[in-house]
Steps between C-alpha positions, in 0.01 A plus 500: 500500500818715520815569390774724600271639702212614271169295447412336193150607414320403152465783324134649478525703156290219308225487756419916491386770317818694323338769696532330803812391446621849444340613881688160637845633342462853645335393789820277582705793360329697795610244782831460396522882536305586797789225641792679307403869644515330863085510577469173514413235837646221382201291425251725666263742326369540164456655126184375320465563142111515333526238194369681201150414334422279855251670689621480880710272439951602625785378516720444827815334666486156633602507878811394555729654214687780538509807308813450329405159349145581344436438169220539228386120523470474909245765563150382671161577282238531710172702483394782746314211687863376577417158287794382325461529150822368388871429606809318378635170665731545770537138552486419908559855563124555397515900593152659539450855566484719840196590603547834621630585163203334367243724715710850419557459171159344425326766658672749275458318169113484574440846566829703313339384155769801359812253689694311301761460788547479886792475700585469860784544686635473886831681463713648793441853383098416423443344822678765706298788282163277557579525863509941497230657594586764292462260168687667217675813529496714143883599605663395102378532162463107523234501785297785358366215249341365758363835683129340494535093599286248690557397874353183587548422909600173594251208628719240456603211249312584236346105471099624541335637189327721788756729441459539139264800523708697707833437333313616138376791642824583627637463155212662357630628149870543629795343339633442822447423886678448806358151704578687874743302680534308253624576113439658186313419199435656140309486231506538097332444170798351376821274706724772415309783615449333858835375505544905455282585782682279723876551436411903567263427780855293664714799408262739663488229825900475518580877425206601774698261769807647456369855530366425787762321667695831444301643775568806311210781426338337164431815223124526441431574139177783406172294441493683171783341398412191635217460282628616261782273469210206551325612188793477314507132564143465411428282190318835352854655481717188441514153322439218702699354748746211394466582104800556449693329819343196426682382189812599630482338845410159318833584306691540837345154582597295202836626550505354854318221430186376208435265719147649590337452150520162509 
């Protein structure tokens, strides 16, 4: 079932749509990178991909691979019920999928019709910014992007599709939230622009942390200027998120390693 430390799964490109496929390869793409950029839990948390032209139906990790060894052919289908609609052999290993990812991410897909993409995260720098009071601070360029984001408080492990209601409200039509106490989480119509979403919403999380930790006076900047500066990263006044990063972050990954189309 392995060798040289990788695991041998049959490829899946003959049993899906080519537009499936496609979401499975930059879906994978996404993992490998959330992992590369350092957000990753080892084999904790999750990035769900909608499969084109299936109503409610995504794609997810199977529990118990990490980020760094995903690939297009060991994603999960299941539907927004959480039924499995179909995986790949993995032999005795027989890895299903997390529930908690399961009730996040299938809460999203079934109201976020507009989400093609969600990702989770429990980073050092999320966790710690989860756990302020004060939520994000718009003290750099980078966090004024997010100067109007969901808050969702903590009620636990998120295992009781009771919680579903309060978490969407939370997100409402944001394309991101902080899970109090507990992580991050973003949302886009495509991988790329979430993955987009993310990697800023960590940069605004680290560079926050170390202001603080300063204990230096932070510099307050006009709330003209604040929203100002959010407008200009408005989709009115910009193209979309992950356009043009996308392509070129799959190129960074197939010089490190093509492993994640197969």
């Amino acid at each position: 079932m392995s060798n040289l430390g990788h695991l041998q799964i049959p490829s899946m490109k003959d049993r899906v749509t080519p537009a499936e496929w496609k979401a499975r390869v930059d879906l994978a793409a996404c993992y490998r990178l959330v992992d590369h950029y350092g957000m990753s839990d080892m084999m904790a948390n999750h990035i769900s991909a909608a499969v084109p032209g299936e109503a409610g139906a995504f794609l997810i990790n199977p529990y118990g691979m990490m980020y760094e060894e995903i690939t297009a052919s060991c994603l999960i289908k299941i539907d927004v019920e959480g039924n499995v609609l179909a995986k790949p052999d993995f032999g005795e290993l027989d890895y299903g999928i997390n529930k908690a990812g399961y009730v996040i991410h299938g809460a999203v897909h079934r109201a976020r019709h507009d989400v093609a993409c969600v990702i989770h995260t429990h980073t050092w720098a999320g966790m710690a910014l989860s756990a302020l009071e004060c939520g994000v601070l718009p003290i750099t360029q980078t966090s004024m992007r997010f100067l109007r984001i969901g808050y969702h408080d903590y009620q636990g492990v998120v295992l009781d599709a009771k919680e579903e209601a309060s978490l969407l409200a939370d997100l409402g039509t944001h394309e991101a939230l902080i899970l109090r106490n507990h992580g991050l989480l973003t949302v886009g119509k495509t991988i790329g622009e979430a993955f987009n979403w993310m990697h800023r919403l960590e940069l605004t999380a680290r560079s926050q942390l170390a202001a603080m930790a300063t204990g230096a006076k932070l510099v307050n900047v006009p709330q003209p200027v604040l929203k100002e500066t959010y407008m200009n990263y408005q989709p009115q006044t910009r193209r979309p998120y992950g356009v043009m990063e996308w392509p070129a972050l799959l190129r960074k990954l197939d010089r490190m390693d093509p492993g994640f189309r197969t």
